[in-house]
mmCIF file of C-alpha atoms in Angstrom:
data_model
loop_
_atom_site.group_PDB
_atom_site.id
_atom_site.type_symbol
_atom_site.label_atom_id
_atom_site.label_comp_id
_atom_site.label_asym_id
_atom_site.label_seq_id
_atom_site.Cartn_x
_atom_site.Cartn_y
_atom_site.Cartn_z
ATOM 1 C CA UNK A 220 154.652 -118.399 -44.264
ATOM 2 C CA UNK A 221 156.588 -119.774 -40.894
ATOM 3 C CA UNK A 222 156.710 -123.255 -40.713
ATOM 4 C CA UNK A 223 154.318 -125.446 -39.271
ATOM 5 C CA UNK A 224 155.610 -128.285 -36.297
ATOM 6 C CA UNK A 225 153.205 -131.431 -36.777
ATOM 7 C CA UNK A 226 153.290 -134.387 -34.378
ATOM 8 C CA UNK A 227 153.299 -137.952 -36.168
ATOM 9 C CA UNK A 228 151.112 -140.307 -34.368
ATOM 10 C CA UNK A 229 152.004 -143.746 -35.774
ATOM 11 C CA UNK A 230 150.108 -147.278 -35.504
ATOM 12 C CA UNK A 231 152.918 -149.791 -34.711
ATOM 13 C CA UNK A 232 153.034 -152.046 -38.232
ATOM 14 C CA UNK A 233 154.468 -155.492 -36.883
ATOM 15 C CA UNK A 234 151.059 -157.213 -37.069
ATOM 16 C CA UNK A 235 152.533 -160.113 -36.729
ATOM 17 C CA UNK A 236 155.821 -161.286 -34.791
ATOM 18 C CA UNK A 237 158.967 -161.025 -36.154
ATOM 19 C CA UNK A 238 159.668 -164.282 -36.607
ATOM 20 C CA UNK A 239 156.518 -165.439 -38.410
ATOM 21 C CA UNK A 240 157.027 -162.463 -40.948
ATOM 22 C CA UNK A 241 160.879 -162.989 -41.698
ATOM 23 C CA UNK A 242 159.929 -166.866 -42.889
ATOM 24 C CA UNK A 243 156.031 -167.077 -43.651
ATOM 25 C CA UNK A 244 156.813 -169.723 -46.474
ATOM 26 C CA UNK A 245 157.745 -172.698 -43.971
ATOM 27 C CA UNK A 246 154.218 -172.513 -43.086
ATOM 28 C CA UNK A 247 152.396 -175.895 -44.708
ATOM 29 C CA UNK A 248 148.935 -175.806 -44.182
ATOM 30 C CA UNK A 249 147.733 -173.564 -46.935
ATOM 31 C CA UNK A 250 144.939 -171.900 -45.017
ATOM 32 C CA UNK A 251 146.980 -170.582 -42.746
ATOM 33 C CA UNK A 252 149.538 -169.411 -45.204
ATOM 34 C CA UNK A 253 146.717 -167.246 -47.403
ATOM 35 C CA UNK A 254 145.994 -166.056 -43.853
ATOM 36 C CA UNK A 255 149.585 -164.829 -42.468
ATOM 37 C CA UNK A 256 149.977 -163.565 -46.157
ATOM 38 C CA UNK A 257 147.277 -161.312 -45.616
ATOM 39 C CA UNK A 258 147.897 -160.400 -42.615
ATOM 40 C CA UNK A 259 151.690 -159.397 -44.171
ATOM 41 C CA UNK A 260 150.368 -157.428 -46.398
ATOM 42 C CA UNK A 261 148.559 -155.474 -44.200
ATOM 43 C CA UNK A 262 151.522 -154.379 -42.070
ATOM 44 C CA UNK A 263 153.372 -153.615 -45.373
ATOM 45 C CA UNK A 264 150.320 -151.489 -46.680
ATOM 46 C CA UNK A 265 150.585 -149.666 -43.249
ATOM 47 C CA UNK A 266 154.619 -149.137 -43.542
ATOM 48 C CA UNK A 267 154.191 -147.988 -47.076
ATOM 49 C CA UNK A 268 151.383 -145.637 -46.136
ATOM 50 C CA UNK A 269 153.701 -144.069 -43.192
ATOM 51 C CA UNK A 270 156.500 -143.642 -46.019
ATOM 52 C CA UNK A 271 153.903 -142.339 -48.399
ATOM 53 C CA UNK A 272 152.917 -139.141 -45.530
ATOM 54 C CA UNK A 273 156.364 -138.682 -44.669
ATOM 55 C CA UNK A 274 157.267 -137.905 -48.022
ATOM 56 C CA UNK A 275 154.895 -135.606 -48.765
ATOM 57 C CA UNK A 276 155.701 -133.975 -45.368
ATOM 58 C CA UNK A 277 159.556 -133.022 -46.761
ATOM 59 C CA UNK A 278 158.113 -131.417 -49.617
ATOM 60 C CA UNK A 279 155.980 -129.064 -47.647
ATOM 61 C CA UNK A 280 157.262 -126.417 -45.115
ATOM 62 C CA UNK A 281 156.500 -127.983 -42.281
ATOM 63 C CA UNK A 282 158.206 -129.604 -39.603
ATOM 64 C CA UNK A 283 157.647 -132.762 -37.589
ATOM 65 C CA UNK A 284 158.159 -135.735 -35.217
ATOM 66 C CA UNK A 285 156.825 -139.044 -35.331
ATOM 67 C CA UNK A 286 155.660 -141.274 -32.152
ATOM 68 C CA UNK A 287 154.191 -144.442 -31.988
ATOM 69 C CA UNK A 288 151.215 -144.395 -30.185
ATOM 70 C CA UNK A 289 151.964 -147.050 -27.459
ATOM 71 C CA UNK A 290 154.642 -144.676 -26.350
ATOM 72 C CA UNK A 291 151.836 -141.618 -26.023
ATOM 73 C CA UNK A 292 152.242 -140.692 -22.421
ATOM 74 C CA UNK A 293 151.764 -137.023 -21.736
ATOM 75 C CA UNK A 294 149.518 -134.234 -23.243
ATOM 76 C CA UNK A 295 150.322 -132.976 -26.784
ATOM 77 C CA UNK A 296 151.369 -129.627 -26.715
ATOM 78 C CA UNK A 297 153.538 -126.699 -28.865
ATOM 79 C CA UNK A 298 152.116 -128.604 -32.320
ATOM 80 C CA UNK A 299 149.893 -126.758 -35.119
ATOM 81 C CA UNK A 300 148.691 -129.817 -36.191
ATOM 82 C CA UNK A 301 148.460 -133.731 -35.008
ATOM 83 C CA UNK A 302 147.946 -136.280 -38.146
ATOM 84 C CA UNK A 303 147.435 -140.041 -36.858
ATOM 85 C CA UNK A 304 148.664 -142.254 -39.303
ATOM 86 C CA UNK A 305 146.827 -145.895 -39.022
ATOM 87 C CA UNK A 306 142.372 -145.616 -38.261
ATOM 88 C CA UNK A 307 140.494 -144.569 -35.844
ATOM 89 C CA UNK A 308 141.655 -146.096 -33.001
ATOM 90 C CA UNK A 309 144.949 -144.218 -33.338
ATOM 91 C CA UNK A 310 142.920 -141.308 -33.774
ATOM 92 C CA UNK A 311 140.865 -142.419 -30.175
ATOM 93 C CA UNK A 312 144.454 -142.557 -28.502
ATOM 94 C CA UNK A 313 145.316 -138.887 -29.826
ATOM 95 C CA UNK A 314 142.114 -137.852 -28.548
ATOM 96 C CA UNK A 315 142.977 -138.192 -24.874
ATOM 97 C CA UNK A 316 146.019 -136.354 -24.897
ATOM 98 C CA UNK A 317 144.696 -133.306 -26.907
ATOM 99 C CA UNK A 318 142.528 -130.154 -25.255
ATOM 100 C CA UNK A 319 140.391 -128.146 -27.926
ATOM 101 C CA UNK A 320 143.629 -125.841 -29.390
ATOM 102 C CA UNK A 321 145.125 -128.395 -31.882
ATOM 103 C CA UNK A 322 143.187 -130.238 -34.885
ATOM 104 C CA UNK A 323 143.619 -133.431 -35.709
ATOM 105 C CA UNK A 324 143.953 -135.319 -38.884
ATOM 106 C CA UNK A 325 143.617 -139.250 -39.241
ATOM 107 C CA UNK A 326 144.844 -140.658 -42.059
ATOM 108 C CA UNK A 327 143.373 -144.636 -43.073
ATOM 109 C CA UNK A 328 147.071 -146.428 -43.470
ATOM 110 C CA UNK A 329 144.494 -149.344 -44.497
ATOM 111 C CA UNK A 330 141.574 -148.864 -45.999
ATOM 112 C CA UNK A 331 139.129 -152.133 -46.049
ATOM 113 C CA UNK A 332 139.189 -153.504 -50.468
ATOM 114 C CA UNK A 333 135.267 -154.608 -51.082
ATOM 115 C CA UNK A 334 137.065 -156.609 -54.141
ATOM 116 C CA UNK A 335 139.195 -158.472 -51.233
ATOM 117 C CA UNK A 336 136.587 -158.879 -48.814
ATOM 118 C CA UNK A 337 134.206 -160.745 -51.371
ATOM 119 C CA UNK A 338 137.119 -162.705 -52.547
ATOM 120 C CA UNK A 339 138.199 -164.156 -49.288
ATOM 121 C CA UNK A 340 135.013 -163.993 -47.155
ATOM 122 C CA UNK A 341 134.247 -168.071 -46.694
ATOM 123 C CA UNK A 342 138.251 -168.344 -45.969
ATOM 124 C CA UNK A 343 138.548 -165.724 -43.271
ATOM 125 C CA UNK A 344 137.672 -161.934 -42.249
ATOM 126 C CA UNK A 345 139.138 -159.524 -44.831
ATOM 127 C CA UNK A 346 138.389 -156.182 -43.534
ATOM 128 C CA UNK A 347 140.977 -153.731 -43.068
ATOM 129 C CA UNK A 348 141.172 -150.822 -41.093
ATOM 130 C CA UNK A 349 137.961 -148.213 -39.817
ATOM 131 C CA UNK A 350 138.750 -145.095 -40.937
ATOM 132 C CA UNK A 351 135.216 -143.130 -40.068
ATOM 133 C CA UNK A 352 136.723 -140.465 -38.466
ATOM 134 C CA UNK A 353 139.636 -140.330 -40.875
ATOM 135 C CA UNK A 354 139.544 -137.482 -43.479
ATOM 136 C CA UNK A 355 142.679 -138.920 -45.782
ATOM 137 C CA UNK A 356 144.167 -142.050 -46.952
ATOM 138 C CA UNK A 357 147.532 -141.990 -49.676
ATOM 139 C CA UNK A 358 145.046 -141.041 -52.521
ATOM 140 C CA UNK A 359 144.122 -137.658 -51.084
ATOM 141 C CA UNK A 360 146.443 -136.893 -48.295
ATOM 142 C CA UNK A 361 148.487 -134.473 -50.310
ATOM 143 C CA UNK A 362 145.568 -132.431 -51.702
ATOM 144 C CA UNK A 363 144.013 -132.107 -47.666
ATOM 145 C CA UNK A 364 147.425 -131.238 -46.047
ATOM 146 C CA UNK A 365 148.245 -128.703 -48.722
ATOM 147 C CA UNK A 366 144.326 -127.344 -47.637
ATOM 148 C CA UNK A 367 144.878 -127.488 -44.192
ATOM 149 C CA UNK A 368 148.718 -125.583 -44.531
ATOM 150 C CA UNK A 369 146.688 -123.311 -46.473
ATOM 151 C CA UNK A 370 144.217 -122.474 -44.288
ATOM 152 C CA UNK A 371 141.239 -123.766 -47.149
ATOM 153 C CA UNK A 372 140.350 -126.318 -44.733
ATOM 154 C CA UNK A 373 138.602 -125.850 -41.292
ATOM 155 C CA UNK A 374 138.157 -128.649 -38.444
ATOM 156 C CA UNK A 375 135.051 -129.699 -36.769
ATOM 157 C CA UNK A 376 134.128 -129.251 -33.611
ATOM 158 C CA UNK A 377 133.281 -132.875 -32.409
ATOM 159 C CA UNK A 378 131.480 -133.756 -29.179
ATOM 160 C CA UNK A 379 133.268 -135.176 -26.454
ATOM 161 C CA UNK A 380 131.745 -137.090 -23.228
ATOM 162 C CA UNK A 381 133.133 -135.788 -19.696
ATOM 163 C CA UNK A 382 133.134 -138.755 -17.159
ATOM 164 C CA UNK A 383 132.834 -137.629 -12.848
ATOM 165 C CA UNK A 384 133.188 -140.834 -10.528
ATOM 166 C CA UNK A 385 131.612 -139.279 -6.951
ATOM 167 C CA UNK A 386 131.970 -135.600 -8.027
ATOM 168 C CA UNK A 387 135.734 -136.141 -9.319
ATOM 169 C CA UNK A 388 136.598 -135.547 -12.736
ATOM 170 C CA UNK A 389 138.285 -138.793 -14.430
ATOM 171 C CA UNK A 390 141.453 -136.927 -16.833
ATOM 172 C CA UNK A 391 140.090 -138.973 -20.009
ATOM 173 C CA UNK A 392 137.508 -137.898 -22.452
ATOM 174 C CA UNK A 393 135.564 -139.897 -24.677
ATOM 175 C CA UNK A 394 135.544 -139.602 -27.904
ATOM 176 C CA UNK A 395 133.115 -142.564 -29.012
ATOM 177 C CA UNK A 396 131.820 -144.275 -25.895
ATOM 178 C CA UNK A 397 132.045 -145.496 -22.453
ATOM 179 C CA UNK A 398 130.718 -148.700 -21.057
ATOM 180 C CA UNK A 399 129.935 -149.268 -17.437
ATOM 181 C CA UNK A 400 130.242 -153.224 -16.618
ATOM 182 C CA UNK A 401 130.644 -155.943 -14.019
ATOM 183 C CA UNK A 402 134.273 -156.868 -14.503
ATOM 184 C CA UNK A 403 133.143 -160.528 -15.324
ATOM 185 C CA UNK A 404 130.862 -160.490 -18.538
ATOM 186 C CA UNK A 405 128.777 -163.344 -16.707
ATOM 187 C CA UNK A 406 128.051 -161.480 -14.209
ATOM 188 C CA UNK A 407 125.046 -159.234 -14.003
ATOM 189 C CA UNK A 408 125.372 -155.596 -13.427
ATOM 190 C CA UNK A 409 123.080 -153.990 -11.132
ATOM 191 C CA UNK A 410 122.948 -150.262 -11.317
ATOM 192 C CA UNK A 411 120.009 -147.598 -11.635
ATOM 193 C CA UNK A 412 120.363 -144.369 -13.379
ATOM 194 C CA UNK A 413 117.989 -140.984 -14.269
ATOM 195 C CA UNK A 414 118.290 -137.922 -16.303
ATOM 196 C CA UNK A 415 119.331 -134.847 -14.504
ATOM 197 C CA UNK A 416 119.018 -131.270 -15.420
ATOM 198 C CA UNK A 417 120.608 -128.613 -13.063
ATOM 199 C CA UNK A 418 120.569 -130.780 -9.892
ATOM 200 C CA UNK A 419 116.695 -131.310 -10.359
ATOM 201 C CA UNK A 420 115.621 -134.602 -12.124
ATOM 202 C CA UNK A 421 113.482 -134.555 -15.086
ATOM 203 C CA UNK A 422 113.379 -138.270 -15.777
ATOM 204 C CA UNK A 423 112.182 -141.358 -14.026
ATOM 205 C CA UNK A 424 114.811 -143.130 -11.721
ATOM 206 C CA UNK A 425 115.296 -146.699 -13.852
ATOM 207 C CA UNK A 426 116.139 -149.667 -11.728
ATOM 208 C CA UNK A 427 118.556 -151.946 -14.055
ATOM 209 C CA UNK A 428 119.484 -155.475 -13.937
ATOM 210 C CA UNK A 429 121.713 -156.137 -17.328
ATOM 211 C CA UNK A 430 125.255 -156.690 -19.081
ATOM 212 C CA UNK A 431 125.821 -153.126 -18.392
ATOM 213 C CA UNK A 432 125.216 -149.818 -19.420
ATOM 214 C CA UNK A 433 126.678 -148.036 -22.716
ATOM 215 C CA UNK A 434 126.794 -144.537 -23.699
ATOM 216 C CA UNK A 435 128.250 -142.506 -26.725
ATOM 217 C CA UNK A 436 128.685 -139.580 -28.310
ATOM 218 C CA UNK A 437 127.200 -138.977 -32.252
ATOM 219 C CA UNK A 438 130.786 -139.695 -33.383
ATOM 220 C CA UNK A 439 130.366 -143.188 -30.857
ATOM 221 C CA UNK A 440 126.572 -144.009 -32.289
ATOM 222 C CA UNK A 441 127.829 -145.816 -35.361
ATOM 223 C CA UNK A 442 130.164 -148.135 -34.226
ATOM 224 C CA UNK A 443 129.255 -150.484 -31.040
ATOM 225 C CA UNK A 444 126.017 -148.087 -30.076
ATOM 226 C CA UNK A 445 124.749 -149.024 -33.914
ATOM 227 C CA UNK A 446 125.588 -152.723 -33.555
ATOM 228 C CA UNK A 447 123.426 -153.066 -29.940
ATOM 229 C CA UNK A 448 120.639 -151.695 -31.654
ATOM 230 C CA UNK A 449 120.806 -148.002 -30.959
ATOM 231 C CA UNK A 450 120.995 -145.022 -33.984
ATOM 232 C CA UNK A 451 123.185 -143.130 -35.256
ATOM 233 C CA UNK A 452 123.358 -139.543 -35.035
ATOM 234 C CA UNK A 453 124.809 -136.848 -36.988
ATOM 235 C CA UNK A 454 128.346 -136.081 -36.386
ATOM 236 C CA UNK A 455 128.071 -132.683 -34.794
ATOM 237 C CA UNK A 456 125.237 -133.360 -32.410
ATOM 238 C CA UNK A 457 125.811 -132.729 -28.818
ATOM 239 C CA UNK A 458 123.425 -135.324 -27.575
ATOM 240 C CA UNK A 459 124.472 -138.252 -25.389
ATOM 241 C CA UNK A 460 122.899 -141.654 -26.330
ATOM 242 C CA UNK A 461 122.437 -144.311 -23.937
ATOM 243 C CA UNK A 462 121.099 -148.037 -23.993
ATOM 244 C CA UNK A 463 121.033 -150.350 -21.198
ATOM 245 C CA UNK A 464 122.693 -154.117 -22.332
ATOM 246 C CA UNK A 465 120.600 -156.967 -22.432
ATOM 247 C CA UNK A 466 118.311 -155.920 -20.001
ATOM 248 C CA UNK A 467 116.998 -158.814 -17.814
ATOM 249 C CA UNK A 468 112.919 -158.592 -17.484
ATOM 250 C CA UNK A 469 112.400 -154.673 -18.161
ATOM 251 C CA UNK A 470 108.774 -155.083 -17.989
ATOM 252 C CA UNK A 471 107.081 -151.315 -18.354
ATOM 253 C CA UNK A 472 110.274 -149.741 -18.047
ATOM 254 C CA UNK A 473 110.941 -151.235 -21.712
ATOM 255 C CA UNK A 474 110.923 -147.524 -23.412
ATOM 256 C CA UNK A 475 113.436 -146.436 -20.332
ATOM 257 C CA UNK A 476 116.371 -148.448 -21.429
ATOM 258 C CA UNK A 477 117.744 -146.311 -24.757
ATOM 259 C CA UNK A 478 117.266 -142.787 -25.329
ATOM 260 C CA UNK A 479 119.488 -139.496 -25.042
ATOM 261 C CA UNK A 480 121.346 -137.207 -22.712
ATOM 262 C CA UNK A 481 121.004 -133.430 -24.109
ATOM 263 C CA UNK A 482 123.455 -131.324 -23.533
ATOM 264 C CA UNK A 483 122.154 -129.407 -20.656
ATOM 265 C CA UNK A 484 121.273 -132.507 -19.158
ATOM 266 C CA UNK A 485 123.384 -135.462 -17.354
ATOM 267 C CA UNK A 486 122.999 -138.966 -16.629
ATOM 268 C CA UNK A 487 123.660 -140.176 -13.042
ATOM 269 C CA UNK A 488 124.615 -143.704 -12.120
ATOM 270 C CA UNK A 489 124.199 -145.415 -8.895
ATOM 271 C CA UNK A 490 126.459 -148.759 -8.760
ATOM 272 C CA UNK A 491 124.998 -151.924 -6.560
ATOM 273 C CA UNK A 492 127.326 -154.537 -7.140
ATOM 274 C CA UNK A 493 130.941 -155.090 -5.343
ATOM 275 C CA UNK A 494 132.883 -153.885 -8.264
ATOM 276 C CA UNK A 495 132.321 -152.278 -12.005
ATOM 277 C CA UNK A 496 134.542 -150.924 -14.358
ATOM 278 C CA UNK A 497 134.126 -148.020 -16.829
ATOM 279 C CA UNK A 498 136.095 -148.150 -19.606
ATOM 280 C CA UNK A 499 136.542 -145.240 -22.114
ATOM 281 C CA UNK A 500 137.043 -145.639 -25.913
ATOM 282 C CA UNK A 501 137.388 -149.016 -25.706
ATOM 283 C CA UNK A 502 139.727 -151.209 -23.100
ATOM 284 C CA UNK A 503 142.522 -149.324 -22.972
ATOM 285 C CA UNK A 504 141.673 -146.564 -20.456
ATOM 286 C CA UNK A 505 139.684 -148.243 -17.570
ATOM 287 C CA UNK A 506 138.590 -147.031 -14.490
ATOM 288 C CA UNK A 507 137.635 -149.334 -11.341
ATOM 289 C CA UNK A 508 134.796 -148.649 -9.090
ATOM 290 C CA UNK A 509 132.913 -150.167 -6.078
ATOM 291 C CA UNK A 510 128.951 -150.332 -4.723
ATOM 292 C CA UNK A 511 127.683 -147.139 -3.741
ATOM 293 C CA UNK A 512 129.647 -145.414 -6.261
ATOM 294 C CA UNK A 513 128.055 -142.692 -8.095
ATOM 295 C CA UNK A 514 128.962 -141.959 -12.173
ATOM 296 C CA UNK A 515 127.977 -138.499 -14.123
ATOM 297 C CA UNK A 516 128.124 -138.353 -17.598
ATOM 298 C CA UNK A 517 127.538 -135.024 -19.815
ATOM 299 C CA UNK A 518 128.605 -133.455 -23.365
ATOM 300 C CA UNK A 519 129.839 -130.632 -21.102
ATOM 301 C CA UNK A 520 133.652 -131.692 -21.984
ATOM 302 C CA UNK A 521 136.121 -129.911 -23.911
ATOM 303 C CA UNK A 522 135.406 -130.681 -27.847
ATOM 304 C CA UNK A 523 138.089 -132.125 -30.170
ATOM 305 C CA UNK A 524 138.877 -130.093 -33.316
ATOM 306 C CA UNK A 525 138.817 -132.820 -36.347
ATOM 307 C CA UNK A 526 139.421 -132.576 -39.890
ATOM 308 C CA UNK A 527 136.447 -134.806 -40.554
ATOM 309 C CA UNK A 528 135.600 -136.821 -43.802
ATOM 310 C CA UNK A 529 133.194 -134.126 -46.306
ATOM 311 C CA UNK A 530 130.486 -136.662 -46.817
ATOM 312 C CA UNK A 531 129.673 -136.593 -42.932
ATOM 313 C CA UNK A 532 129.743 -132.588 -42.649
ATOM 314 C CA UNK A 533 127.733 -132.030 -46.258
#
């Protein structure tokens, strides 16, 4: 069997600065000790669990780098395999350099401990790291990489969201969501948007005044989309979902702010005020915009090949 080149994609582990960790003890109000404790042992968890993979890695016949993914610039190419070592947002970062030829594989460095949480939760918040998209964590990673090197183990195809700002394609993909916003949270977005089907409209053009507009993909619906009051979706559906952010006086068009995109449909956005932003998977891929601008979003994007978790694919 010829060996397999992996590419390392690494969640930095100084949680805290240098300086705090090297000398945490001079610290004297004991709330914030427990606290930078914690937070210690988190970044220690993480290094361990890096250590852990690598280790495994020498024993197999495989061959790899490592990168941290601040330092993620350019597409990932001339890998088998990608495994993200930290949660899902490491796993988000690989995600937008990767077309639909290379799996992925997230590993949870950090997995939240109910026994933890429920110990500390009237001193501070306690959860660890989200790891729904991540297959592995130190207690199985061994048994799923041998699977995958194998060839017992096949990815996912997961849904990604293409993003056009006036008929140009933006380079980024979403993975979970995008949300359309007034740069200034206080401010209030106005925008209108309808359903679209082959250039010919099948929905009613909704006029919106609200925080903004938020869409996501099924593997998007349970994070933010679930906590504004949206659903979530099984992981392999296609559909878009949409809700419209504290809308301001929807009246009748109540039933017009949440629903779906299918996916030979698309959702068109016209922008009214002076300036919006969309940003993709979060804040760290943001695009600006201006009035008159017009937005397209559709499932018609390139999907992402994931080793996914069994209990979301059974």
């Amino acid at each position: 069997m010829a060996r397999r080149r992996l590419l390392l994609l690494l969640k930095p582990f100084d949680v805290l600065p240098t300086h705090q960790t090297d000398n945490i003890s001079h610290f004297r109000n004991p709330k914030l000790l427990q606290v930078l404790k914690y937070l210690d042992s988190r970044r220690l968890v993480h290094k361990e669990a890096i250590n852990f993979c690598q280790n495994i890695l020498r024993k197999k016949l495989v061959d790899w780098e490592c990168v941290y993914r601040f330092n993620l610039c350019r597409p990932i190419r001339d890998v088998d395999l990608v495994v993200t070592i930290g949660g899902d947002g490491t796993l988000l970062q690989a995600s937008h350099f990767m077309d639909n030829s290379i799996p992925v594989l997230g590993v949870n460095s950090d997995p939240t401990q109910a026994k933890e949480v429920e110990e500390y939760n009237e001193e501070f918040d306690a959860t660890r790291s989200t790891g729904y998209l991540c297959a592995a964590t130190v207690m199985n990673f061994e048994q799923i990489i041998d699977d995958i090197l194998e060839n017992r183990a096949r990815p996912s195809e997961v849904s990604r969201m293409s993003v056009t700002l006036n008929s140009k394609q933006l380079p980024t993909y979403a993975l979970n969501d995008v949300l359309i916003a007034h740069p200034c949270p206080a401010t209030v977005s106005r925008f209108s948007f309808s359903i679209k089907k082959e250039d010919q409209s099948c929905s009613s053009l909704v006029h919106c005044r609200s925080s903004g507009l938020r869409v996501s993909t099924a593997a998007g619906s349970t994070a933010a989309m679930l906590s504004a009051g949206g659903f979530a979706m099984p992981i392999l559906s296609k559909d878009l979902q949409y809700i419209v952010r504290e809308p301001i006086a929807p009246g009748a068009d109540n039933s017009l702010m949440h629903g779906t995109v299918k996916p030979k449909e698309l959702m068109e956005i016209a922008w009214y005020c002076k300036e919006g932003l969309i940003y993709i998977d979060g804040s760290h891929v943001v695009h600006s915009f201006q009035h008159g601008d017009i937005i397209e979003l559709s499932s018609k994007a390139p999907t992402l090949k994931v080793f996914l978790p069994s209990h979301l694919i059974s």
